[in-house]
Tab-separated table of C-alpha atoms and ligand atoms in Angstrom:
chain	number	residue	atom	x	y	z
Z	25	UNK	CA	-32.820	149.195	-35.837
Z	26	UNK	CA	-30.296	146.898	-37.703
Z	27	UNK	CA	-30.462	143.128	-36.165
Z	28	UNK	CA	-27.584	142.259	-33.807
Z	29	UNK	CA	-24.423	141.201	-35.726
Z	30	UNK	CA	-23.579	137.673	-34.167
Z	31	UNK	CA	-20.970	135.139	-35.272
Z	32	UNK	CA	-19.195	132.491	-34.361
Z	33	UNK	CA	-16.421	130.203	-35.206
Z	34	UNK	CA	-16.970	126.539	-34.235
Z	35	UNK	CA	-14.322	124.549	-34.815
Z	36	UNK	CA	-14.689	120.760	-33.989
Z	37	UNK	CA	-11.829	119.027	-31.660
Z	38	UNK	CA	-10.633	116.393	-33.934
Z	39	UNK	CA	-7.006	117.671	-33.874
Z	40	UNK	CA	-4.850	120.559	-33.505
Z	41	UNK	CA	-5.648	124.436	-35.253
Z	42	UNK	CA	-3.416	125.058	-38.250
Z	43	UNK	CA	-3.264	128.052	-39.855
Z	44	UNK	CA	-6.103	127.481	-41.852
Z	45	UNK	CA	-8.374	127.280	-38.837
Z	46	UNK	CA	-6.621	130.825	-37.236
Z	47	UNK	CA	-7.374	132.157	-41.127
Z	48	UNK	CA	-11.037	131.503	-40.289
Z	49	UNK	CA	-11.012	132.283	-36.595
Z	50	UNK	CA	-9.597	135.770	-37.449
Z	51	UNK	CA	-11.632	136.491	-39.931
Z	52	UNK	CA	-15.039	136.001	-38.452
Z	53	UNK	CA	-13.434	137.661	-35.052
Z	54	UNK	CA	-12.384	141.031	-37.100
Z	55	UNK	CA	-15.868	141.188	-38.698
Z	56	UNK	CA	-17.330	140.989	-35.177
Z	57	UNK	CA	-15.155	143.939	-34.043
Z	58	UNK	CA	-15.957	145.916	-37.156
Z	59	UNK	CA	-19.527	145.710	-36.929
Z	60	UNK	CA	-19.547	146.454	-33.221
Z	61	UNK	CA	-21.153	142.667	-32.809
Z	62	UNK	CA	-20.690	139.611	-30.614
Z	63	UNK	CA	-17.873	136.870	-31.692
Z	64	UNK	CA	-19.015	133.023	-30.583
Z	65	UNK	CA	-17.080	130.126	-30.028
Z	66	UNK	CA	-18.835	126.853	-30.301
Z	67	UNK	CA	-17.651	123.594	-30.150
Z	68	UNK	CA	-18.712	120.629	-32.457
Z	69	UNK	CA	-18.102	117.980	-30.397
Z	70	UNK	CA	-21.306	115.640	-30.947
Z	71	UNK	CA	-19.187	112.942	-32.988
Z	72	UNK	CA	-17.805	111.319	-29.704
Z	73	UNK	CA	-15.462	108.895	-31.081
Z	74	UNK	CA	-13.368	111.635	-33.162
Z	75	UNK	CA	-13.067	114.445	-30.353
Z	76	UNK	CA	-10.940	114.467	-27.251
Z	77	UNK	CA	-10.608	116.282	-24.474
Z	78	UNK	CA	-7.121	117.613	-24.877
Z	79	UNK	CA	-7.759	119.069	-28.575
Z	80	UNK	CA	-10.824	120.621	-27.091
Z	81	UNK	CA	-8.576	122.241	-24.565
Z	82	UNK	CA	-5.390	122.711	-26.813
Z	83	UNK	CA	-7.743	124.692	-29.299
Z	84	UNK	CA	-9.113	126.861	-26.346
Z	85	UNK	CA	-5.472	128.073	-25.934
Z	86	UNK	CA	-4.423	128.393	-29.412
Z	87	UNK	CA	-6.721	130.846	-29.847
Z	88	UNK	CA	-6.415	132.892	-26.757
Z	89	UNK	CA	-2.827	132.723	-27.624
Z	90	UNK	CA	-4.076	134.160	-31.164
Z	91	UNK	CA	-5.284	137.397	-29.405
Z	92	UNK	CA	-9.177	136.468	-29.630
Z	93	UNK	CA	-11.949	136.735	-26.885
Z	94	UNK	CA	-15.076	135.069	-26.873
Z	95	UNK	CA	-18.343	135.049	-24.572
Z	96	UNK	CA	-19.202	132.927	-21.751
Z	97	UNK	CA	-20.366	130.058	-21.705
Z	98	UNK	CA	-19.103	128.618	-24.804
Z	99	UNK	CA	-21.836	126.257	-26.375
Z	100	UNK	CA	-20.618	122.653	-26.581
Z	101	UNK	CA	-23.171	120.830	-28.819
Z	102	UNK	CA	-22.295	117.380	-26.712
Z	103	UNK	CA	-24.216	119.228	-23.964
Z	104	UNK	CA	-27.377	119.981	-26.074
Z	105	UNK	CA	-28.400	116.795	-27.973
Z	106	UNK	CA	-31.704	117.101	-26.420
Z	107	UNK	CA	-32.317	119.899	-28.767
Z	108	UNK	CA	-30.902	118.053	-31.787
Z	109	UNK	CA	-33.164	115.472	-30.976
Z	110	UNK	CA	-36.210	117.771	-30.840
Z	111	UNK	CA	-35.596	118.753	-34.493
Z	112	UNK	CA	-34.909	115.380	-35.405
Z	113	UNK	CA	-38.162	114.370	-33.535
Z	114	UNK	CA	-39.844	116.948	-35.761
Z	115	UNK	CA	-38.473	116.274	-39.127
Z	116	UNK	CA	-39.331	112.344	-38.541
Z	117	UNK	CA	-42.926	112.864	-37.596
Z	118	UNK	CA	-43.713	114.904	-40.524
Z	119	UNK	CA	-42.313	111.768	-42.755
Z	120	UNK	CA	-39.286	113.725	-43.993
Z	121	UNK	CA	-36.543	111.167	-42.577
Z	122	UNK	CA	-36.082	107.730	-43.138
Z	123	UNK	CA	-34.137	104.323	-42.125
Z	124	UNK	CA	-31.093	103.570	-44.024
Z	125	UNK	CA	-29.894	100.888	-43.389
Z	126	UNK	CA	-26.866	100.619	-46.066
Z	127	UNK	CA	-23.374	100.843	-45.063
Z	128	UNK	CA	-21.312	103.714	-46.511
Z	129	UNK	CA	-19.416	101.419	-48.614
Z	130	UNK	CA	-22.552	99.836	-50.170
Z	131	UNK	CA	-23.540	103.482	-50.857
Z	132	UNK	CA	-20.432	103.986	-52.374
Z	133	UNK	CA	-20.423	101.116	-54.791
Z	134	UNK	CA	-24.289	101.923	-55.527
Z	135	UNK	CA	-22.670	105.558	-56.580
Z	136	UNK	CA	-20.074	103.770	-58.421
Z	137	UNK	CA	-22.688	101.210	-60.778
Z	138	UNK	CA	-24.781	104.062	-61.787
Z	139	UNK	CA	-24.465	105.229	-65.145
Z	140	UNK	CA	-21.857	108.245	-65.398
Z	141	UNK	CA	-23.208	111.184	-63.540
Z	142	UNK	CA	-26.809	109.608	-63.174
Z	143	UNK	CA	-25.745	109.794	-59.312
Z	144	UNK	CA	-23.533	111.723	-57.765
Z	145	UNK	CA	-25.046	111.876	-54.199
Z	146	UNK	CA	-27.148	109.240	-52.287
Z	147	UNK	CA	-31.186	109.403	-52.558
Z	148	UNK	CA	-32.658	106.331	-51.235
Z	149	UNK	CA	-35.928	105.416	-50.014
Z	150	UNK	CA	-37.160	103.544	-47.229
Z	151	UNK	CA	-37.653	99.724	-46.915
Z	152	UNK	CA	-40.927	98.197	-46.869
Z	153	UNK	CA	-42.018	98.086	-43.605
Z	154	UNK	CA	-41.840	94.638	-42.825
Z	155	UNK	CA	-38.424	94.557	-44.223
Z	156	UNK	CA	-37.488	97.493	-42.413
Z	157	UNK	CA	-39.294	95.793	-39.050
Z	158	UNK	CA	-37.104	92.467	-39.737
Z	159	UNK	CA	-33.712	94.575	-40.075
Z	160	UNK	CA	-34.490	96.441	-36.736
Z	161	UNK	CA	-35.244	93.577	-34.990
Z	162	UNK	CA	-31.835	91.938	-36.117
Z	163	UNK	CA	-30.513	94.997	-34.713
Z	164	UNK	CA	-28.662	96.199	-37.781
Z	165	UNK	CA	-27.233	99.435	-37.830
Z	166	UNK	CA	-29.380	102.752	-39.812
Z	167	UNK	CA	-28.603	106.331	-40.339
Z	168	UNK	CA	-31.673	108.718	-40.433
Z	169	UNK	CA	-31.386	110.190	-43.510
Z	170	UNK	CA	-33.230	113.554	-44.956
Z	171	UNK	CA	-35.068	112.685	-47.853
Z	172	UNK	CA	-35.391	115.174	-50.785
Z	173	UNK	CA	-38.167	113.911	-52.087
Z	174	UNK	CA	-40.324	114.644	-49.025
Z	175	UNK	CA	-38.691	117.817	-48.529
Z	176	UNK	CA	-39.406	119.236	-51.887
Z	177	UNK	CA	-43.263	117.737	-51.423
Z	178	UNK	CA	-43.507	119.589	-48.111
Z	179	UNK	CA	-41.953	123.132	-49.228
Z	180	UNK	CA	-43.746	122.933	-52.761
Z	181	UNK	CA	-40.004	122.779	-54.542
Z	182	UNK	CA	-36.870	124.541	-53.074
Z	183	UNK	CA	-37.367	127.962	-56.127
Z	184	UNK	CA	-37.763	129.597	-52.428
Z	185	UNK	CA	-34.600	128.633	-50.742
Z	186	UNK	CA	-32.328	131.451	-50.884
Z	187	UNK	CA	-29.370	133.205	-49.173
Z	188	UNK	CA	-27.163	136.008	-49.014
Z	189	UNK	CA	-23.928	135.219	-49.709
Z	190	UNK	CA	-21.583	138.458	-48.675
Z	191	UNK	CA	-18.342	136.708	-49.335
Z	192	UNK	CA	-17.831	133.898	-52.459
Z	193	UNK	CA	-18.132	130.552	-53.180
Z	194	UNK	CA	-15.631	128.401	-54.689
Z	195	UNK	CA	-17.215	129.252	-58.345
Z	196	UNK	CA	-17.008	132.866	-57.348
Z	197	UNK	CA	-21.272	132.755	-56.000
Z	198	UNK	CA	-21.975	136.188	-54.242
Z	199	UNK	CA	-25.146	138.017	-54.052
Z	200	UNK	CA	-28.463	136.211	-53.491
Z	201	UNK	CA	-28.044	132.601	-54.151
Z	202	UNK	CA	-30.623	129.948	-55.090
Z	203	UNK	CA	-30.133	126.778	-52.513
Z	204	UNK	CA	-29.796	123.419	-54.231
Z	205	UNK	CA	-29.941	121.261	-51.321
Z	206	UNK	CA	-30.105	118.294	-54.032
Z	207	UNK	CA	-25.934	118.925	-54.285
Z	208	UNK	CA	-25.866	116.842	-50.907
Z	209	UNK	CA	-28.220	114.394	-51.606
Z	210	UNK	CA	-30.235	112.578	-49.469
Z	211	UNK	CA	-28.032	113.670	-46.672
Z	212	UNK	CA	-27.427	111.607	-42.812
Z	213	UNK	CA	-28.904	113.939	-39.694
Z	214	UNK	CA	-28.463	111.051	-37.453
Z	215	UNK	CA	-26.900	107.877	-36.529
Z	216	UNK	CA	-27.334	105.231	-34.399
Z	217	UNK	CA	-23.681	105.566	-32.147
Z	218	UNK	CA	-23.831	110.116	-33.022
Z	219	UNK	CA	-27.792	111.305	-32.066
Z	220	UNK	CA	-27.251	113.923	-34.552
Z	221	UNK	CA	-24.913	114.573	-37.742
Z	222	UNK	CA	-23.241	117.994	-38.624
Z	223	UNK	CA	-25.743	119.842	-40.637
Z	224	UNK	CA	-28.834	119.511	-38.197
Z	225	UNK	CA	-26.791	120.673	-34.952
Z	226	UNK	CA	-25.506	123.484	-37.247
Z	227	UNK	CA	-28.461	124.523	-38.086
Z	228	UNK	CA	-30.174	124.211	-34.666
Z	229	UNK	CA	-27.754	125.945	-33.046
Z	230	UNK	CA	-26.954	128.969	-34.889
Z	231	UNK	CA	-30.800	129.984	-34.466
Z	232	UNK	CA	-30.758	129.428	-30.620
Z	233	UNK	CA	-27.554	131.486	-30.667
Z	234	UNK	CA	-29.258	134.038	-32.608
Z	235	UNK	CA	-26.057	134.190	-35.557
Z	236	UNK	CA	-27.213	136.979	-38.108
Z	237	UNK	CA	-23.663	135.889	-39.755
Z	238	UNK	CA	-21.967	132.479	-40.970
Z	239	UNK	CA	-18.595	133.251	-41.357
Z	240	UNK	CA	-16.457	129.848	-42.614
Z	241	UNK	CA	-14.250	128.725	-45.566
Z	242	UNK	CA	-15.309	128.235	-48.903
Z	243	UNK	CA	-15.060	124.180	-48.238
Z	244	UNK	CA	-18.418	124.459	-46.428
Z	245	UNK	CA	-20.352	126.280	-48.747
Z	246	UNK	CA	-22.157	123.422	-50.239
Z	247	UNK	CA	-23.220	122.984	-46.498
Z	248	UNK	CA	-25.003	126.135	-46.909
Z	249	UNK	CA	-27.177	124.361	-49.349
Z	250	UNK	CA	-28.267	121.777	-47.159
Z	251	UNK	CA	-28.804	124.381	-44.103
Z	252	UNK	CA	-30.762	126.249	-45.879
Z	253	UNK	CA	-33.275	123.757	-46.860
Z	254	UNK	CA	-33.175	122.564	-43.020
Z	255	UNK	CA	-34.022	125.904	-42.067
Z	256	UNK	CA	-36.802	125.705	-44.509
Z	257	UNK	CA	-37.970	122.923	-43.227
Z	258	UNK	CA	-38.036	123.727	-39.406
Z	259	UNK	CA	-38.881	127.487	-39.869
Z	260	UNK	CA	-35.864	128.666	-38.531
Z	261	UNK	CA	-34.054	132.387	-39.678
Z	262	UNK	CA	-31.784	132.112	-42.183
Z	263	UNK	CA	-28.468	133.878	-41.548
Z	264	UNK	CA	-25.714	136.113	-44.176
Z	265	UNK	CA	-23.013	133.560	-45.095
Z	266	UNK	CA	-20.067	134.432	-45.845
Z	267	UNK	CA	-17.532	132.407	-47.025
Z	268	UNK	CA	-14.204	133.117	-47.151
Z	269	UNK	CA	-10.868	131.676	-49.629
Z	270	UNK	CA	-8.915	128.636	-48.123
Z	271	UNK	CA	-5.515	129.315	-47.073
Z	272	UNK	CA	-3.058	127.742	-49.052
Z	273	UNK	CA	0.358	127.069	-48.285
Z	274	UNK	CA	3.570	127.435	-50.248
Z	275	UNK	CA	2.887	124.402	-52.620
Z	276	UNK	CA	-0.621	126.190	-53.141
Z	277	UNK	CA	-2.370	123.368	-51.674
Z	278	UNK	CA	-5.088	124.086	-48.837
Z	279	UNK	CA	-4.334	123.463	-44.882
Z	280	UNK	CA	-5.885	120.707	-43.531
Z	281	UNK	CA	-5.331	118.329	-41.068
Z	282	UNK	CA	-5.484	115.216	-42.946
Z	283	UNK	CA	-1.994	117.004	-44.484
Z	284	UNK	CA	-0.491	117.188	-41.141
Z	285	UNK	CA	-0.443	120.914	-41.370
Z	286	UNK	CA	1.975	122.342	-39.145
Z	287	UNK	CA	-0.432	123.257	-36.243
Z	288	UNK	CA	-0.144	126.172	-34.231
Z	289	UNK	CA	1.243	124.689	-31.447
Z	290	UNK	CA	3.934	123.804	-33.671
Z	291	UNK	CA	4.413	127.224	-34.939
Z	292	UNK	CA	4.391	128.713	-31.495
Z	293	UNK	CA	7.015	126.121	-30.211
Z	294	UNK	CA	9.401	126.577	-32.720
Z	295	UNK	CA	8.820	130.604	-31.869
Z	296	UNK	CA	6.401	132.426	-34.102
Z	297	UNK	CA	4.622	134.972	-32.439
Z	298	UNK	CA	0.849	135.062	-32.773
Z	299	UNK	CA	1.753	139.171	-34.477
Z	300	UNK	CA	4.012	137.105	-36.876
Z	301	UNK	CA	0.851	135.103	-37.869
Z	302	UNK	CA	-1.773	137.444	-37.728
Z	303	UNK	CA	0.478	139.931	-40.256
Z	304	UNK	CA	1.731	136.512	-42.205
Z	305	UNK	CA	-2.318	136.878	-43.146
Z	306	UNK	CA	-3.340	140.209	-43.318
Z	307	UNK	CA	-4.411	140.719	-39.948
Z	308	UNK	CA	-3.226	143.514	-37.637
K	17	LIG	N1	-17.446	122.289	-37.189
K	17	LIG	C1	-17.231	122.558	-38.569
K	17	LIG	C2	-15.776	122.313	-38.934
K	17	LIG	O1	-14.937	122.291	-38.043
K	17	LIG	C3	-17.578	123.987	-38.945
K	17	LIG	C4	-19.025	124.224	-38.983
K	17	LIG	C5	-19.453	125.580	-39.492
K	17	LIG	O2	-18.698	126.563	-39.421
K	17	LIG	O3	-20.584	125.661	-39.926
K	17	LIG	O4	-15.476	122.139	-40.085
């Protein structure tokens, strides 16, 4: 018997859907219904200081409005840091993590000084213990931060890391793809005022919630990299990705929030229908 198709579209409450978000919603909704599987809605709220309450709430209705249904409880990954911290727990004790204690603008000048494309991503190492027991003591601030070098001792090299992409990445990847977590670098699964950063509570969750199928824009497929060495590394399933093109707007630049997309509400309130949108992109 075929595994359960399971997906899920997790959208974190930083601000108000646009279009591009309904693009993505849609899409992983439809191949749910096609496939006779289960649709998911998560939220990724675990970066307290960026989400509030009322996008978590405005985004709830958007998407009814859209036409979608999801199950019961929805999964809200502010609820469930105690199983983020398990992993991280894990990862630590096996000596794949470490302290880093630099700020991101001293990483991004360290980025800067190296010679031209020596470093395009952050590896560090730790500090010398007693350093590292002074700089704790002073209470400075650290991010605990995967490091490659360990991983790729541990796993024996990453030749192993695969994954099926279905859809396409932005250089037009499809097929069985080779991971090379070392496009992220050395990347932050924890700091001190978020218990866990994007990629481990990603990864955690989609195996608890059983997802046979990642279903996202083409922006996060370097993510998929990373994942898939973190599900290396804790032995968890690996699911299909499948990324999908970025919605672009007239000017043929990408939604995004940053651009003050017009958001849905928007769109509703000046009296688009959600069947204007959905047919706007290709749904029915
Ligand atoms: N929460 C992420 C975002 O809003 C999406 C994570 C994912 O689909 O893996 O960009």
């Amino acid at each position: 018997m075929a595994a359960p198709f399971v997906t899920r579209f997790a959208p974190s409450p930083t601000g108000f859907l646009h279009r591009g978000h309904a693009f993505s919603a849609l899409t992983a909704f439809q191949a749910a219904r096609r496939a006779g599987g289960r649709f998911l809605l998560r939220i990724e709220d675990i970066d307290r200081t960026r989400c509030r309450p009322e996008h978590e709430a405005a985004l709830l209705e958007d998407l009814a409005w859209l036409g979608l249904s999801w199950e019961t409880p929805v999964r809200r990954q502010s609820e469930h840091m105690a199983d983020y911290g398990r992993a991280l727990r894990d990862l630590a004790e096996r000596g794949l993590l470490y302290r880093c204690f630099r700020t991101r603008r001293e990483i991004a000048e360290e980025i800067e000084r190296a010679p031209h494309g020596a470093m395009e991503v952050f590896r560090g190492q730790p500090l010398p213990p007693e350093e590292e027991a002074r700089r704790l003591q002073a209470g400075d601030a650290y991010a605990w931060r995967l490091s490659l070098e360990a991983a790729e001792r541990t796993l024996g090299g990453f030749a192993a890391l695969r994954f099926v992409e279905e859809g396409e990445g932005p250089s037009g990847e499809h097929g069985e793809v080779r991971a090379r977590p070392e496009l992220g670098g050395d990347v932050v699964l924890a700091r001190k005022d978020v218990g866990v950063a994007y990629h481990l509570a990603v990864v955690v969750d989609d195996a608890l919630q059983g997802v046979s199928h990642v279903i996202r824009g083409q922006d996060l497929f370097e993510a998929a990299h990373v994942q898939r060495l973190l599900q290396g590394l804790l032995a968890l399933p690996t699911p299909v990705y499948r990324h999908h093109r970025l919605l672009t707007g007239p000017d043929g630049r990408r939604f995004a929030k940053r651009d003050r997309a017009e958001t849905l509400r928007d769109l509703r309130a000046r009296g688009v229908t959600a069947a204007d949108l959905r047919r706007e992109m290709g749904f029915r």
